[in-house]
mmCIF file of C-alpha atoms in Angstrom:
data_model
loop_
_atom_site.group_PDB
_atom_site.id
_atom_site.type_symbol
_atom_site.label_atom_id
_atom_site.label_comp_id
_atom_site.label_asym_id
_atom_site.label_seq_id
_atom_site.Cartn_x
_atom_site.Cartn_y
_atom_site.Cartn_z
ATOM 1 C CA MET F 279 -13.970 27.253 -8.475
ATOM 2 C CA LYS F 280 -14.612 24.898 -11.394
ATOM 3 C CA ILE F 281 -14.183 21.223 -10.472
ATOM 4 C CA THR F 282 -13.952 18.185 -12.729
ATOM 5 C CA PHE F 283 -14.262 14.571 -11.622
ATOM 6 C CA LEU F 284 -12.671 11.920 -13.776
ATOM 7 C CA GLY F 285 -14.766 8.936 -12.745
ATOM 8 C CA GLY F 286 -18.215 8.834 -11.185
ATOM 9 C CA GLY F 287 -18.049 5.869 -8.803
ATOM 10 C CA ASN F 288 -19.217 5.610 -5.206
ATOM 11 C CA MET F 289 -16.519 7.824 -3.698
ATOM 12 C CA ALA F 290 -17.021 10.516 -6.330
ATOM 13 C CA ASN F 291 -20.742 10.307 -5.619
ATOM 14 C CA ALA F 292 -20.107 10.725 -1.888
ATOM 15 C CA LEU F 293 -17.758 13.670 -2.441
ATOM 16 C CA ILE F 294 -20.157 15.475 -4.745
ATOM 17 C CA GLY F 295 -23.069 14.967 -2.364
ATOM 18 C CA GLY F 296 -21.009 16.218 0.573
ATOM 19 C CA MET F 297 -19.654 19.172 -1.355
ATOM 20 C CA LEU F 298 -23.119 20.351 -2.359
ATOM 21 C CA LYS F 299 -24.166 20.248 1.305
ATOM 22 C CA HIS F 300 -21.155 22.387 2.185
ATOM 23 C CA GLY F 301 -21.635 25.283 -0.193
ATOM 24 C CA PHE F 302 -20.232 24.047 -3.499
ATOM 25 C CA ALA F 303 -22.407 24.763 -6.543
ATOM 26 C CA ALA F 304 -23.650 21.996 -8.839
ATOM 27 C CA THR F 305 -23.094 24.297 -11.834
ATOM 28 C CA ASP F 306 -19.357 24.326 -11.036
ATOM 29 C CA ILE F 307 -19.000 20.527 -11.116
ATOM 30 C CA THR F 308 -18.454 18.347 -14.187
ATOM 31 C CA VAL F 309 -18.103 14.561 -14.197
ATOM 32 C CA ALA F 310 -16.504 12.564 -17.005
ATOM 33 C CA ASP F 311 -17.468 8.891 -16.822
ATOM 34 C CA PRO F 312 -18.066 6.370 -19.617
ATOM 35 C CA GLY F 313 -20.804 4.618 -17.637
ATOM 36 C CA SER F 314 -24.229 5.842 -18.677
ATOM 37 C CA GLU F 315 -25.804 4.612 -15.422
ATOM 38 C CA ALA F 316 -23.279 6.532 -13.322
ATOM 39 C CA ARG F 317 -23.869 9.698 -15.350
ATOM 40 C CA GLU F 318 -27.636 9.384 -15.089
ATOM 41 C CA ARG F 319 -27.444 8.774 -11.338
ATOM 42 C CA LEU F 320 -25.271 11.833 -10.755
ATOM 43 C CA GLN F 321 -27.355 14.076 -12.997
ATOM 44 C CA GLN F 322 -30.604 13.060 -11.334
ATOM 45 C CA ALA F 323 -29.266 13.204 -7.780
ATOM 46 C CA TYR F 324 -27.201 16.386 -7.963
ATOM 47 C CA GLY F 325 -27.821 18.205 -11.235
ATOM 48 C CA VAL F 326 -24.132 18.289 -12.159
ATOM 49 C CA ARG F 327 -22.920 18.322 -15.755
ATOM 50 C CA CYS F 328 -21.852 14.885 -17.019
ATOM 51 C CA VAL F 329 -19.947 13.840 -20.125
ATOM 52 C CA GLY F 330 -18.899 10.434 -21.392
ATOM 53 C CA THR F 331 -15.159 11.007 -21.819
ATOM 54 C CA SER F 332 -12.509 13.585 -21.004
ATOM 55 C CA ALA F 333 -12.237 14.202 -24.757
ATOM 56 C CA GLU F 334 -15.456 16.204 -24.389
ATOM 57 C CA LEU F 335 -13.791 18.564 -21.909
ATOM 58 C CA ALA F 336 -12.226 21.804 -23.117
ATOM 59 C CA ASP F 337 -10.187 21.881 -19.900
ATOM 60 C CA THR F 338 -10.288 20.436 -16.405
ATOM 61 C CA GLY F 339 -11.157 23.631 -14.560
ATOM 62 C CA ASP F 340 -9.449 24.748 -11.360
ATOM 63 C CA LEU F 341 -9.482 21.370 -9.598
ATOM 64 C CA LEU F 342 -9.377 17.896 -11.116
ATOM 65 C CA VAL F 343 -10.332 14.858 -9.036
ATOM 66 C CA LEU F 344 -8.880 11.581 -10.287
ATOM 67 C CA ALA F 345 -11.519 9.104 -9.124
ATOM 68 C CA VAL F 346 -10.780 6.191 -11.448
ATOM 69 C CA LYS F 347 -9.371 2.805 -10.480
ATOM 70 C CA PRO F 348 -5.566 2.654 -10.219
ATOM 71 C CA GLN F 349 -5.392 0.186 -13.102
ATOM 72 C CA GLN F 350 -7.209 2.714 -15.323
ATOM 73 C CA MET F 351 -5.100 5.706 -14.347
ATOM 74 C CA ARG F 352 -2.546 5.476 -17.155
ATOM 75 C CA GLU F 353 -5.232 5.604 -19.837
ATOM 76 C CA ALA F 354 -7.200 8.285 -17.991
ATOM 77 C CA CYS F 355 -4.186 10.571 -17.616
ATOM 78 C CA ALA F 356 -3.166 10.149 -21.240
ATOM 79 C CA SER F 357 -6.471 11.706 -22.270
ATOM 80 C CA LEU F 358 -5.743 14.874 -20.282
ATOM 81 C CA THR F 359 -2.814 16.123 -22.380
ATOM 82 C CA GLY F 360 -3.050 19.873 -22.857
ATOM 83 C CA LYS F 361 -6.116 20.251 -20.622
ATOM 84 C CA LEU F 362 -4.650 20.648 -17.145
ATOM 85 C CA GLY F 363 -3.196 24.139 -17.270
ATOM 86 C CA SER F 364 -2.496 25.171 -13.661
ATOM 87 C CA ALA F 365 -5.240 22.957 -12.204
ATOM 88 C CA LEU F 366 -4.842 21.364 -8.802
ATOM 89 C CA VAL F 367 -5.056 17.582 -9.216
ATOM 90 C CA VAL F 368 -6.418 15.510 -6.335
ATOM 91 C CA SER F 369 -6.043 11.743 -6.644
ATOM 92 C CA ILE F 370 -8.129 9.323 -4.561
ATOM 93 C CA ALA F 371 -6.641 6.272 -6.286
ATOM 94 C CA ALA F 372 -5.030 3.844 -3.844
ATOM 95 C CA GLY F 373 -1.378 2.915 -4.295
ATOM 96 C CA LEU F 374 -0.318 5.455 -6.896
ATOM 97 C CA ASN F 375 2.365 7.724 -5.466
ATOM 98 C CA LEU F 376 2.877 11.370 -6.303
ATOM 99 C CA ALA F 377 5.909 10.770 -8.520
ATOM 100 C CA THR F 378 3.982 8.241 -10.613
ATOM 101 C CA LEU F 379 0.976 10.526 -10.900
ATOM 102 C CA SER F 380 3.207 13.398 -12.003
ATOM 103 C CA ARG F 381 4.841 11.213 -14.639
ATOM 104 C CA LEU F 382 1.477 9.996 -15.944
ATOM 105 C CA LEU F 383 0.310 13.617 -16.127
ATOM 106 C CA GLY F 384 3.250 14.686 -18.263
ATOM 107 C CA GLY F 385 5.248 16.284 -15.473
ATOM 108 C CA HIS F 386 2.391 18.203 -13.849
ATOM 109 C CA ARG F 387 3.414 18.984 -10.257
ATOM 110 C CA CYS F 388 0.397 20.542 -8.569
ATOM 111 C CA ILE F 389 -0.871 17.244 -7.128
ATOM 112 C CA VAL F 390 -2.442 16.108 -3.870
ATOM 113 C CA ARG F 391 -2.749 12.422 -3.044
ATOM 114 C CA CYS F 392 -5.397 11.318 -0.582
ATOM 115 C CA MET F 393 -6.968 8.201 0.904
ATOM 116 C CA PRO F 394 -10.583 8.552 2.073
ATOM 117 C CA ASN F 395 -12.453 5.609 3.583
ATOM 118 C CA THR F 396 -15.925 4.197 3.038
ATOM 119 C CA PRO F 397 -17.668 5.990 5.950
ATOM 120 C CA ALA F 398 -17.275 9.033 3.689
ATOM 121 C CA LEU F 399 -20.366 7.633 1.978
ATOM 122 C CA ILE F 400 -22.374 8.861 4.984
ATOM 123 C CA GLY F 401 -20.249 11.938 5.719
ATOM 124 C CA ALA F 402 -18.323 10.227 8.527
ATOM 125 C CA GLY F 403 -15.048 9.500 6.776
ATOM 126 C CA ILE F 404 -11.439 10.212 7.633
ATOM 127 C CA THR F 405 -9.026 11.111 4.848
ATOM 128 C CA GLY F 406 -5.230 11.169 4.869
ATOM 129 C CA LEU F 407 -3.602 13.646 2.470
ATOM 130 C CA CYS F 408 -0.126 14.543 1.259
ATOM 131 C CA ALA F 409 1.075 16.843 -1.504
ATOM 132 C CA LEU F 410 4.009 17.703 -3.691
ATOM 133 C CA SER F 411 5.987 20.741 -2.565
ATOM 134 C CA GLU F 412 4.630 22.733 -5.511
ATOM 135 C CA VAL F 413 1.144 22.743 -3.951
ATOM 136 C CA ASP F 414 0.807 26.045 -2.085
ATOM 137 C CA ALA F 415 -1.310 26.867 0.969
ATOM 138 C CA ALA F 416 -4.279 27.796 -1.205
ATOM 139 C CA GLY F 417 -4.080 24.475 -3.019
ATOM 140 C CA ARG F 418 -3.932 22.552 0.247
ATOM 141 C CA ALA F 419 -6.887 24.522 1.548
ATOM 142 C CA ALA F 420 -8.912 23.744 -1.578
ATOM 143 C CA ALA F 421 -8.203 20.020 -1.312
ATOM 144 C CA ASP F 422 -8.930 20.066 2.408
ATOM 145 C CA ARG F 423 -12.232 21.873 1.938
ATOM 146 C CA MET F 424 -13.372 19.286 -0.589
ATOM 147 C CA LEU F 425 -12.411 16.244 1.513
ATOM 148 C CA ALA F 426 -13.712 17.830 4.722
ATOM 149 C CA ALA F 427 -17.152 17.730 3.104
ATOM 150 C CA VAL F 428 -17.237 13.979 3.805
ATOM 151 C CA GLY F 429 -15.495 13.835 7.185
ATOM 152 C CA SER F 430 -12.230 14.681 8.933
ATOM 153 C CA THR F 431 -8.822 15.189 7.303
ATOM 154 C CA VAL F 432 -5.246 14.427 8.379
ATOM 155 C CA TRP F 433 -2.270 15.859 6.483
ATOM 156 C CA ILE F 434 1.063 14.030 6.528
ATOM 157 C CA ASP F 435 4.457 15.283 5.376
ATOM 158 C CA ASP F 436 6.065 11.914 4.592
ATOM 159 C CA GLU F 437 4.347 10.256 1.642
ATOM 160 C CA ALA F 438 5.750 6.878 2.736
ATOM 161 C CA GLN F 439 3.156 6.973 5.523
ATOM 162 C CA MET F 440 0.305 6.902 3.021
ATOM 163 C CA ASP F 441 0.530 3.104 3.001
ATOM 164 C CA GLY F 442 0.010 3.293 6.761
ATOM 165 C CA ILE F 443 -3.010 5.569 6.259
ATOM 166 C CA THR F 444 -4.424 3.005 3.850
ATOM 167 C CA ALA F 445 -3.798 0.187 6.315
ATOM 168 C CA LEU F 446 -5.248 2.024 9.318
ATOM 169 C CA SER F 447 -8.206 4.061 8.145
ATOM 170 C CA GLY F 448 -8.612 3.000 4.520
ATOM 171 C CA SER F 449 -8.931 -0.693 5.375
ATOM 172 C CA GLY F 450 -9.970 -0.004 8.978
ATOM 173 C CA PRO F 451 -13.742 -0.166 8.480
ATOM 174 C CA ALA F 452 -13.346 -3.817 7.465
ATOM 175 C CA TYR F 453 -11.665 -4.558 10.800
ATOM 176 C CA VAL F 454 -14.551 -2.947 12.670
ATOM 177 C CA PHE F 455 -17.097 -4.834 10.570
ATOM 178 C CA LEU F 456 -15.279 -8.058 11.428
ATOM 179 C CA PHE F 457 -15.541 -7.241 15.123
ATOM 180 C CA ILE F 458 -19.268 -6.514 14.747
ATOM 181 C CA GLU F 459 -19.634 -9.766 12.828
ATOM 182 C CA ALA F 460 -17.936 -11.655 15.698
ATOM 183 C CA LEU F 461 -20.172 -10.010 18.309
ATOM 184 C CA GLN F 462 -23.247 -10.954 16.301
ATOM 185 C CA GLN F 463 -22.043 -14.553 16.007
ATOM 186 C CA ALA F 464 -21.494 -14.671 19.763
ATOM 187 C CA ALA F 465 -24.958 -13.224 20.319
ATOM 188 C CA ALA F 466 -26.493 -15.944 18.131
ATOM 189 C CA GLU F 467 -24.623 -18.656 20.020
ATOM 190 C CA LEU F 468 -25.946 -17.176 23.276
ATOM 191 C CA GLY F 469 -29.510 -17.516 22.016
ATOM 192 C CA PHE F 470 -30.333 -13.988 20.858
ATOM 193 C CA THR F 471 -32.298 -13.394 17.657
ATOM 194 C CA PRO F 472 -30.425 -11.962 14.639
ATOM 195 C CA GLU F 473 -32.192 -8.639 15.144
ATOM 196 C CA GLN F 474 -31.253 -8.493 18.820
ATOM 197 C CA GLY F 475 -27.658 -9.500 18.088
ATOM 198 C CA ARG F 476 -27.327 -6.841 15.398
ATOM 199 C CA GLN F 477 -28.688 -4.086 17.630
ATOM 200 C CA LEU F 478 -26.588 -5.104 20.624
ATOM 201 C CA ALA F 479 -23.389 -5.378 18.556
ATOM 202 C CA ILE F 480 -23.713 -2.217 16.467
ATOM 203 C CA GLU F 481 -24.914 0.062 19.238
ATOM 204 C CA THR F 482 -22.201 -1.199 21.580
ATOM 205 C CA VAL F 483 -19.547 -0.334 19.001
ATOM 206 C CA GLN F 484 -21.155 3.036 18.243
ATOM 207 C CA GLY F 485 -21.423 3.932 21.907
ATOM 208 C CA ALA F 486 -17.888 2.871 22.773
ATOM 209 C CA ALA F 487 -16.483 4.823 19.797
ATOM 210 C CA ALA F 488 -18.467 7.912 20.811
ATOM 211 C CA LEU F 489 -17.213 7.598 24.390
ATOM 212 C CA ALA F 490 -13.610 7.303 23.191
ATOM 213 C CA ALA F 491 -14.041 10.241 20.817
ATOM 214 C CA GLY F 492 -15.428 12.422 23.587
ATOM 215 C CA SER F 493 -12.737 11.541 26.124
ATOM 216 C CA SER F 494 -9.220 12.913 26.395
ATOM 217 C CA GLU F 495 -8.036 9.714 28.080
ATOM 218 C CA PRO F 496 -6.275 6.871 26.236
ATOM 219 C CA ALA F 497 -8.330 3.920 25.076
ATOM 220 C CA ALA F 498 -6.346 1.713 27.449
ATOM 221 C CA VAL F 499 -7.593 3.728 30.442
ATOM 222 C CA LEU F 500 -11.192 3.526 29.248
ATOM 223 C CA ARG F 501 -10.786 -0.230 28.827
ATOM 224 C CA GLU F 502 -9.406 -0.606 32.333
ATOM 225 C CA ARG F 503 -12.391 1.256 33.775
ATOM 226 C CA VAL F 504 -14.759 -1.331 32.325
ATOM 227 C CA THR F 505 -12.611 -4.195 33.575
ATOM 228 C CA SER F 506 -13.321 -5.166 37.187
ATOM 229 C CA LYS F 507 -10.838 -7.565 38.765
ATOM 230 C CA GLY F 508 -12.235 -11.076 38.647
ATOM 231 C CA GLY F 509 -15.258 -9.928 36.661
ATOM 232 C CA THR F 510 -16.852 -10.828 33.335
ATOM 233 C CA THR F 511 -14.906 -8.308 31.254
ATOM 234 C CA GLU F 512 -11.592 -9.521 32.645
ATOM 235 C CA ALA F 513 -12.553 -13.093 31.757
ATOM 236 C CA ALA F 514 -13.419 -12.022 28.210
ATOM 237 C CA LEU F 515 -10.219 -10.022 27.700
ATOM 238 C CA HIS F 516 -8.130 -12.870 29.088
ATOM 239 C CA ALA F 517 -9.677 -15.272 26.568
ATOM 240 C CA MET F 518 -9.128 -12.787 23.755
ATOM 241 C CA ALA F 519 -5.500 -12.321 24.768
ATOM 242 C CA GLU F 520 -4.967 -16.073 24.705
ATOM 243 C CA ALA F 521 -6.521 -16.150 21.238
ATOM 244 C CA GLY F 522 -4.159 -13.378 20.100
ATOM 245 C CA VAL F 523 -6.893 -10.893 19.213
ATOM 246 C CA LYS F 524 -4.933 -7.658 19.826
ATOM 247 C CA ALA F 525 -1.727 -9.031 18.348
ATOM 248 C CA GLY F 526 -3.696 -10.259 15.344
ATOM 249 C CA ILE F 527 -5.157 -6.822 14.721
ATOM 250 C CA VAL F 528 -1.732 -5.164 14.884
ATOM 251 C CA ALA F 529 -0.290 -7.843 12.600
ATOM 252 C CA GLY F 530 -3.175 -7.356 10.183
ATOM 253 C CA VAL F 531 -2.626 -3.611 9.921
ATOM 254 C CA LYS F 532 1.085 -4.158 9.304
ATOM 255 C CA ALA F 533 0.281 -6.753 6.624
ATOM 256 C CA ALA F 534 -2.028 -4.269 4.929
ATOM 257 C CA GLU F 535 0.689 -1.608 5.027
ATOM 258 C CA ALA F 536 3.237 -3.997 3.505
ATOM 259 C CA ARG F 537 0.810 -5.030 0.781
ATOM 260 C CA GLY F 538 0.133 -1.371 0.031
ATOM 261 C CA ARG F 539 3.840 -0.774 -0.548
ATOM 262 C CA GLU F 540 3.980 -3.804 -2.858
ATOM 263 C CA LEU F 541 0.994 -2.642 -4.876
ATOM 264 C CA GLY F 542 2.461 0.848 -5.098
ATOM 265 C CA LYS F 543 5.603 -0.551 -6.697
ATOM 266 C CA LEU F 544 3.563 -2.607 -9.154
ATOM 267 C CA LEU F 545 1.284 0.290 -10.090
ATOM 268 C CA GLY F 546 4.195 2.696 -10.415
ATOM 269 C CA GLY F 547 6.054 0.560 -12.919
ATOM 270 C CA ASN F 548 6.621 1.701 -16.456
#
């Protein structure tokens, strides 16, 4: 399968690296990116073919990955006229819905929209995907195989939920980093060194996430098991509840989802 990336940024870099570790061939991958540094980095790291613009492409191959910024998508798609053929198009651009992508691609309908997150950079991502009805089982499998190279995948049927995917897992790493940041601040105020605070905070989060991932029980049950009546954990959770920590997180995710819908409308305008 011949694959073309339009854009060679960090996520494209992560995808290509993951794909090569999972059986894809470097000789089957082409990257079109105007940035000479990005091209040089990809060529040196992975040995893939790189060109400066899509004008240098005879066609886009079997699968085209749109890895440019949403604001650049109109111009990028305009340069693909007559080069798509029956290619499967996979977009990792936030906010651009399938109808808009199809319009920008001159009515092309074999399109998958996805939202990976930054842990994909280390192969630990989670990606939400949805597709137009014209994408068959083989097309879905091809998109899934590519995104699974950098983590887990979740398919959704209702594209309206993609803003929720963005709010939960796309923006989610920032919420976790904020929590780690708060733990480190607390550690400093309790007299620990920065190095000790970092280790204690990060490894606590890693361990708790691993425990939750390996358990079939709800997170609420796991939380309750750590919380002895009248103990230190109960005191901490009570203070957090008074500060509105849980409610604030839920409100934040909903705000991100609402903002995603707003941006989608702006980006989808004529």
